[in-house]
Amino acid sequence: MAGPTGGAEFVARPYGAAAVMVDVGGDDPLPLVVALTRALRDRSDPDVVDLVPAARSVLVLLRELPDGAAPAGAQARLVELVRSAAPHLAAVAPPGDAGDVVEIPVVYDGPDLDDVARLTGLTTAEVVERHAAALYTAAFVGFAPGFAYLIGLDPALHVPRLADPRPHVDGGAVAVAGEFTAVYPSPSPGGWRLIGRTRTRMFDVARTPPGLVEPGARVRFVPESSR
């Protein structure tokens, strides 16, 4: 079922026997993904066990009965809930000054910093200034545990991914690609452009929750000197 709000469209449908998939359309779906995720989480529905936001969708995982199916009527109820909530999602989106801000100290000395400056026509100092000036929102977590896709990047810093991804990126690398910025939580291959590094642990299994930045969280990068 679909419902328009501010040019966006939400289509909710049963997904397997114990989930509901909500596809988010429109010109700017990410803020609505965040708003929908926040609205569903705030309801504390006993039949909802997890929410998995992505760039243009939210997967709602439901409680499974012994036969592997969701409780009777749970999928239909969630589909109807999304349909009825869609016109009001702009109102439930978290305001820009709500909640705590996760501050992440960054040394801006990444191997791609000069290339980002060249691609954008800025100086390296201007790249750093613009990246650190923004207040970001975690739209979703994916690719690797603790890898939060942050929206709010200055449009002047939108640059393409590397044509040839690196086989190894250090954990803690701060990167940009397209409309997103992120911190690699652990060593991995990667094609984003690396502009800095942080010693902050983005993912720790001994922490609750293990991810430092959860979907909907606000993030600010704080420049620090190399030591």
mmCIF file of C-alpha atoms in Angstrom:
data_model
loop_
_atom_site.group_PDB
_atom_site.id
_atom_site.type_symbol
_atom_site.label_atom_id
_atom_site.label_comp_id
_atom_site.label_asym_id
_atom_site.label_seq_id
_atom_site.Cartn_x
_atom_site.Cartn_y
_atom_site.Cartn_z
ATOM 1 C CA MET A 1 0.000 0.000 0.000
ATOM 2 C CA ALA A 2 1.206 3.456 -0.758
ATOM 3 C CA GLY A 3 0.853 6.854 0.781
ATOM 4 C CA PRO A 4 2.318 10.139 -0.461
ATOM 5 C CA THR A 5 3.989 12.658 1.804
ATOM 6 C CA GLY A 6 6.001 15.595 0.539
ATOM 7 C CA GLY A 7 6.610 13.902 -2.827
ATOM 8 C CA ALA A 8 7.585 10.568 -1.247
ATOM 9 C CA GLU A 9 5.803 7.268 -1.531
ATOM 10 C CA PHE A 10 5.733 4.355 0.902
ATOM 11 C CA VAL A 11 4.856 0.885 -0.336
ATOM 12 C CA ALA A 12 4.503 -1.723 2.425
ATOM 13 C CA ARG A 13 4.049 -5.425 1.709
ATOM 14 C CA PRO A 14 4.453 -8.750 3.505
ATOM 15 C CA TYR A 15 7.976 -10.069 3.088
ATOM 16 C CA GLY A 16 8.249 -13.800 3.639
ATOM 17 C CA ALA A 17 6.285 -15.251 6.542
ATOM 18 C CA ALA A 18 7.523 -12.981 9.343
ATOM 19 C CA ALA A 19 8.491 -9.571 7.977
ATOM 20 C CA VAL A 20 7.188 -6.483 6.229
ATOM 21 C CA MET A 21 9.191 -4.595 3.601
ATOM 22 C CA VAL A 22 8.562 -0.876 3.190
ATOM 23 C CA ASP A 23 9.933 0.678 0.004
ATOM 24 C CA VAL A 24 10.417 4.441 0.163
ATOM 25 C CA GLY A 25 10.248 6.404 -3.088
ATOM 26 C CA GLY A 26 10.491 10.060 -3.978
ATOM 27 C CA ASP A 27 13.282 12.490 -4.691
ATOM 28 C CA ASP A 28 14.786 12.449 -1.191
ATOM 29 C CA PRO A 29 13.919 9.156 0.527
ATOM 30 C CA LEU A 30 16.624 8.988 3.211
ATOM 31 C CA PRO A 31 15.085 11.482 5.677
ATOM 32 C CA LEU A 32 11.806 9.602 5.367
ATOM 33 C CA VAL A 33 13.567 6.282 5.973
ATOM 34 C CA VAL A 34 14.969 7.772 9.180
ATOM 35 C CA ALA A 35 11.555 9.170 10.162
ATOM 36 C CA LEU A 36 9.773 5.865 9.528
ATOM 37 C CA THR A 37 12.398 3.908 11.454
ATOM 38 C CA ARG A 38 12.143 6.321 14.381
ATOM 39 C CA ALA A 39 8.328 6.201 14.356
ATOM 40 C CA LEU A 40 8.207 2.399 14.326
ATOM 41 C CA ARG A 41 10.872 2.116 17.027
ATOM 42 C CA ASP A 42 9.051 4.586 19.260
ATOM 43 C CA ARG A 43 5.876 2.475 19.097
ATOM 44 C CA SER A 44 7.633 -0.426 20.892
ATOM 45 C CA ASP A 45 5.347 -2.909 19.150
ATOM 46 C CA PRO A 46 5.689 -6.313 20.887
ATOM 47 C CA ASP A 47 5.492 -8.076 17.522
ATOM 48 C CA VAL A 48 8.394 -6.081 16.037
ATOM 49 C CA VAL A 49 11.775 -7.576 16.914
ATOM 50 C CA ASP A 50 14.065 -5.523 14.675
ATOM 51 C CA LEU A 51 14.168 -2.756 12.074
ATOM 52 C CA VAL A 52 16.661 -2.755 9.223
ATOM 53 C CA PRO A 53 16.725 0.593 7.394
ATOM 54 C CA ALA A 54 18.488 0.921 4.045
ATOM 55 C CA ALA A 55 18.872 3.679 1.465
ATOM 56 C CA ARG A 56 15.310 3.347 0.137
ATOM 57 C CA SER A 57 13.601 0.823 2.363
ATOM 58 C CA VAL A 58 12.910 -0.358 5.900
ATOM 59 C CA LEU A 59 12.661 -4.072 6.651
ATOM 60 C CA VAL A 60 10.457 -4.783 9.680
ATOM 61 C CA LEU A 61 11.282 -8.153 11.242
ATOM 62 C CA LEU A 62 8.411 -9.650 13.229
ATOM 63 C CA ARG A 63 8.263 -12.096 16.096
ATOM 64 C CA GLU A 64 8.165 -15.661 14.799
ATOM 65 C CA LEU A 65 5.908 -18.381 16.149
ATOM 66 C CA PRO A 66 7.150 -21.997 16.322
ATOM 67 C CA ASP A 67 6.003 -22.568 12.736
ATOM 68 C CA GLY A 68 8.209 -19.709 11.524
ATOM 69 C CA ALA A 69 5.330 -17.357 10.751
ATOM 70 C CA ALA A 70 4.449 -14.063 12.389
ATOM 71 C CA PRO A 71 1.477 -13.880 14.790
ATOM 72 C CA ALA A 72 -1.839 -13.937 12.954
ATOM 73 C CA GLY A 73 -2.637 -10.575 11.426
ATOM 74 C CA ALA A 74 0.690 -8.980 12.381
ATOM 75 C CA GLN A 75 1.855 -8.412 8.809
ATOM 76 C CA ALA A 76 -1.470 -6.925 7.698
ATOM 77 C CA ARG A 77 -1.525 -4.690 10.775
ATOM 78 C CA LEU A 78 1.972 -3.349 10.055
ATOM 79 C CA VAL A 79 1.119 -2.731 6.408
ATOM 80 C CA GLU A 80 -1.945 -0.739 7.462
ATOM 81 C CA LEU A 81 0.061 1.128 10.109
ATOM 82 C CA VAL A 82 2.594 2.299 7.518
ATOM 83 C CA ARG A 83 -0.205 3.316 5.136
ATOM 84 C CA SER A 84 -1.909 5.413 7.787
ATOM 85 C CA ALA A 85 1.333 6.893 9.149
ATOM 86 C CA ALA A 86 2.786 7.891 5.772
ATOM 87 C CA PRO A 87 1.096 11.316 5.484
ATOM 88 C CA HIS A 88 2.355 12.289 8.938
ATOM 89 C CA LEU A 89 5.986 11.166 8.757
ATOM 90 C CA ALA A 90 7.354 14.642 8.161
ATOM 91 C CA ALA A 91 5.883 15.626 11.521
ATOM 92 C CA VAL A 92 7.492 12.712 13.379
ATOM 93 C CA ALA A 93 10.950 13.222 11.858
ATOM 94 C CA PRO A 94 13.335 14.197 14.664
ATOM 95 C CA PRO A 95 14.033 17.940 14.717
ATOM 96 C CA GLY A 96 17.572 19.039 13.948
ATOM 97 C CA ASP A 97 18.343 19.969 17.551
ATOM 98 C CA ALA A 98 16.838 16.887 19.244
ATOM 99 C CA GLY A 99 18.898 14.397 21.223
ATOM 100 C CA ASP A 100 22.595 14.000 21.892
ATOM 101 C CA VAL A 101 25.274 14.344 19.240
ATOM 102 C CA VAL A 102 27.975 11.712 18.858
ATOM 103 C CA GLU A 103 31.257 13.578 18.444
ATOM 104 C CA ILE A 104 34.026 11.776 16.592
ATOM 105 C CA PRO A 105 37.531 13.291 16.698
ATOM 106 C CA VAL A 106 39.276 13.107 13.318
ATOM 107 C CA VAL A 107 42.810 13.671 12.087
ATOM 108 C CA TYR A 108 42.302 14.899 8.529
ATOM 109 C CA ASP A 109 45.298 13.385 6.773
ATOM 110 C CA GLY A 110 43.696 10.721 4.565
ATOM 111 C CA PRO A 111 45.406 9.544 1.372
ATOM 112 C CA ASP A 112 42.542 10.834 -0.796
ATOM 113 C CA LEU A 113 42.227 14.281 0.794
ATOM 114 C CA ASP A 114 44.187 15.974 -2.013
ATOM 115 C CA ASP A 115 42.122 14.173 -4.660
ATOM 116 C CA VAL A 116 38.856 15.244 -3.017
ATOM 117 C CA ALA A 117 40.125 18.832 -3.048
ATOM 118 C CA ARG A 118 41.047 18.531 -6.711
ATOM 119 C CA LEU A 119 37.694 16.992 -7.682
ATOM 120 C CA THR A 120 35.708 19.626 -5.819
ATOM 121 C CA GLY A 121 37.814 22.645 -6.713
ATOM 122 C CA LEU A 122 38.408 23.376 -3.035
ATOM 123 C CA THR A 123 41.575 23.584 -0.993
ATOM 124 C CA THR A 124 42.287 20.760 1.439
ATOM 125 C CA ALA A 125 41.603 23.176 4.288
ATOM 126 C CA GLU A 126 38.182 23.973 2.799
ATOM 127 C CA VAL A 127 37.378 20.267 2.442
ATOM 128 C CA VAL A 128 38.180 19.743 6.111
ATOM 129 C CA GLU A 129 36.227 22.822 7.144
ATOM 130 C CA ARG A 130 33.109 21.818 5.207
ATOM 131 C CA HIS A 131 33.241 18.180 6.338
ATOM 132 C CA ALA A 132 33.614 19.143 10.001
ATOM 133 C CA ALA A 133 30.986 21.903 9.857
ATOM 134 C CA ALA A 134 28.051 19.621 9.031
ATOM 135 C CA LEU A 135 25.738 17.872 11.476
ATOM 136 C CA TYR A 136 25.079 14.380 10.131
ATOM 137 C CA THR A 137 22.296 11.852 10.633
ATOM 138 C CA ALA A 138 22.836 8.093 10.445
ATOM 139 C CA ALA A 139 20.410 6.954 7.771
ATOM 140 C CA PHE A 140 21.200 3.249 8.038
ATOM 141 C CA VAL A 141 23.909 0.755 8.936
ATOM 142 C CA GLY A 142 25.224 -1.724 6.412
ATOM 143 C CA PHE A 143 28.206 -3.134 4.519
ATOM 144 C CA ALA A 144 29.862 -4.132 7.815
ATOM 145 C CA PRO A 145 28.765 -4.124 11.487
ATOM 146 C CA GLY A 146 28.980 -0.557 12.743
ATOM 147 C CA PHE A 147 29.337 1.011 9.284
ATOM 148 C CA ALA A 148 26.845 3.888 9.480
ATOM 149 C CA TYR A 149 25.876 5.720 6.307
ATOM 150 C CA LEU A 150 25.696 9.383 7.337
ATOM 151 C CA ILE A 151 23.641 11.925 5.433
ATOM 152 C CA GLY A 152 24.041 15.688 5.586
ATOM 153 C CA LEU A 153 27.313 15.913 3.657
ATOM 154 C CA ASP A 154 27.889 19.319 2.076
ATOM 155 C CA PRO A 155 26.920 18.947 -1.623
ATOM 156 C CA ALA A 156 30.250 20.508 -2.556
ATOM 157 C CA LEU A 157 31.931 17.368 -1.171
ATOM 158 C CA HIS A 158 29.927 14.847 -3.210
ATOM 159 C CA VAL A 159 32.576 12.880 -5.095
ATOM 160 C CA PRO A 160 32.439 9.480 -6.825
ATOM 161 C CA ARG A 161 33.839 6.308 -5.368
ATOM 162 C CA LEU A 162 37.247 5.123 -6.466
ATOM 163 C CA ALA A 163 37.273 3.444 -9.866
ATOM 164 C CA ASP A 164 39.400 0.667 -8.333
ATOM 165 C CA PRO A 165 38.518 -0.115 -4.693
ATOM 166 C CA ARG A 166 41.361 -0.655 -2.259
ATOM 167 C CA PRO A 167 41.875 -4.260 -1.133
ATOM 168 C CA HIS A 168 42.501 -2.958 2.400
ATOM 169 C CA VAL A 169 41.215 0.046 4.350
ATOM 170 C CA ASP A 170 42.218 0.496 7.977
ATOM 171 C CA GLY A 171 39.573 0.540 10.657
ATOM 172 C CA GLY A 172 38.866 4.109 11.739
ATOM 173 C CA ALA A 173 39.280 5.565 8.255
ATOM 174 C CA VAL A 174 36.915 8.489 7.634
ATOM 175 C CA ALA A 175 35.608 8.533 4.092
ATOM 176 C CA VAL A 176 33.234 10.151 1.623
ATOM 177 C CA ALA A 177 31.410 8.769 -1.425
ATOM 178 C CA GLY A 178 28.493 10.331 -3.250
ATOM 179 C CA GLU A 179 26.079 11.905 -0.767
ATOM 180 C CA PHE A 180 27.426 9.916 2.208
ATOM 181 C CA THR A 181 30.245 10.044 4.707
ATOM 182 C CA ALA A 182 31.199 7.217 7.060
ATOM 183 C CA VAL A 183 33.835 5.675 9.287
ATOM 184 C CA TYR A 184 35.153 2.208 8.465
ATOM 185 C CA PRO A 185 34.649 0.311 11.738
ATOM 186 C CA SER A 186 37.189 -2.426 10.979
ATOM 187 C CA PRO A 187 39.775 -3.310 8.327
ATOM 188 C CA SER A 188 38.110 -4.219 5.025
ATOM 189 C CA PRO A 189 38.224 -3.619 1.305
ATOM 190 C CA GLY A 190 36.678 -0.301 0.324
ATOM 191 C CA GLY A 191 36.083 2.088 -2.537
ATOM 192 C CA TRP A 192 35.272 5.286 -0.648
ATOM 193 C CA ARG A 193 37.683 8.221 -0.669
ATOM 194 C CA LEU A 194 39.641 8.436 2.578
ATOM 195 C CA ILE A 195 40.024 11.928 4.016
ATOM 196 C CA GLY A 196 40.959 11.232 7.647
ATOM 197 C CA ARG A 197 41.142 8.790 10.524
ATOM 198 C CA THR A 198 39.796 8.413 14.038
ATOM 199 C CA ARG A 199 40.758 6.314 17.042
ATOM 200 C CA THR A 200 37.119 6.072 18.108
ATOM 201 C CA ARG A 201 35.822 2.492 18.144
ATOM 202 C CA MET A 202 32.719 2.413 15.985
ATOM 203 C CA PHE A 203 31.789 -1.174 16.843
ATOM 204 C CA ASP A 204 32.478 -3.081 20.052
ATOM 205 C CA VAL A 205 30.726 -6.356 20.882
ATOM 206 C CA ALA A 206 31.244 -5.638 24.593
ATOM 207 C CA ARG A 207 29.214 -2.425 24.319
ATOM 208 C CA THR A 208 25.421 -2.102 24.440
ATOM 209 C CA PRO A 209 24.505 -1.433 21.718
ATOM 210 C CA PRO A 210 27.720 -2.533 20.015
ATOM 211 C CA GLY A 211 27.448 0.115 17.307
ATOM 212 C CA LEU A 212 28.492 3.600 18.422
ATOM 213 C CA VAL A 213 26.201 5.176 15.817
ATOM 214 C CA GLU A 214 22.726 3.698 15.418
ATOM 215 C CA PRO A 215 20.213 4.663 12.691
ATOM 216 C CA GLY A 216 18.745 8.079 13.458
ATOM 217 C CA ALA A 217 21.709 9.203 15.573
ATOM 218 C CA ARG A 218 23.312 12.579 14.935
ATOM 219 C CA VAL A 219 27.051 12.826 14.380
ATOM 220 C CA ARG A 220 29.610 15.608 14.250
ATOM 221 C CA PHE A 221 33.268 15.250 13.273
ATOM 222 C CA VAL A 222 35.736 17.240 15.352
ATOM 223 C CA PRO A 223 39.137 17.996 13.822
ATOM 224 C CA GLU A 224 42.158 17.215 15.960
ATOM 225 C CA SER A 225 45.881 17.507 15.433
ATOM 226 C CA SER A 226 48.008 14.523 14.477
ATOM 227 C CA ARG A 227 49.906 13.021 17.363
#
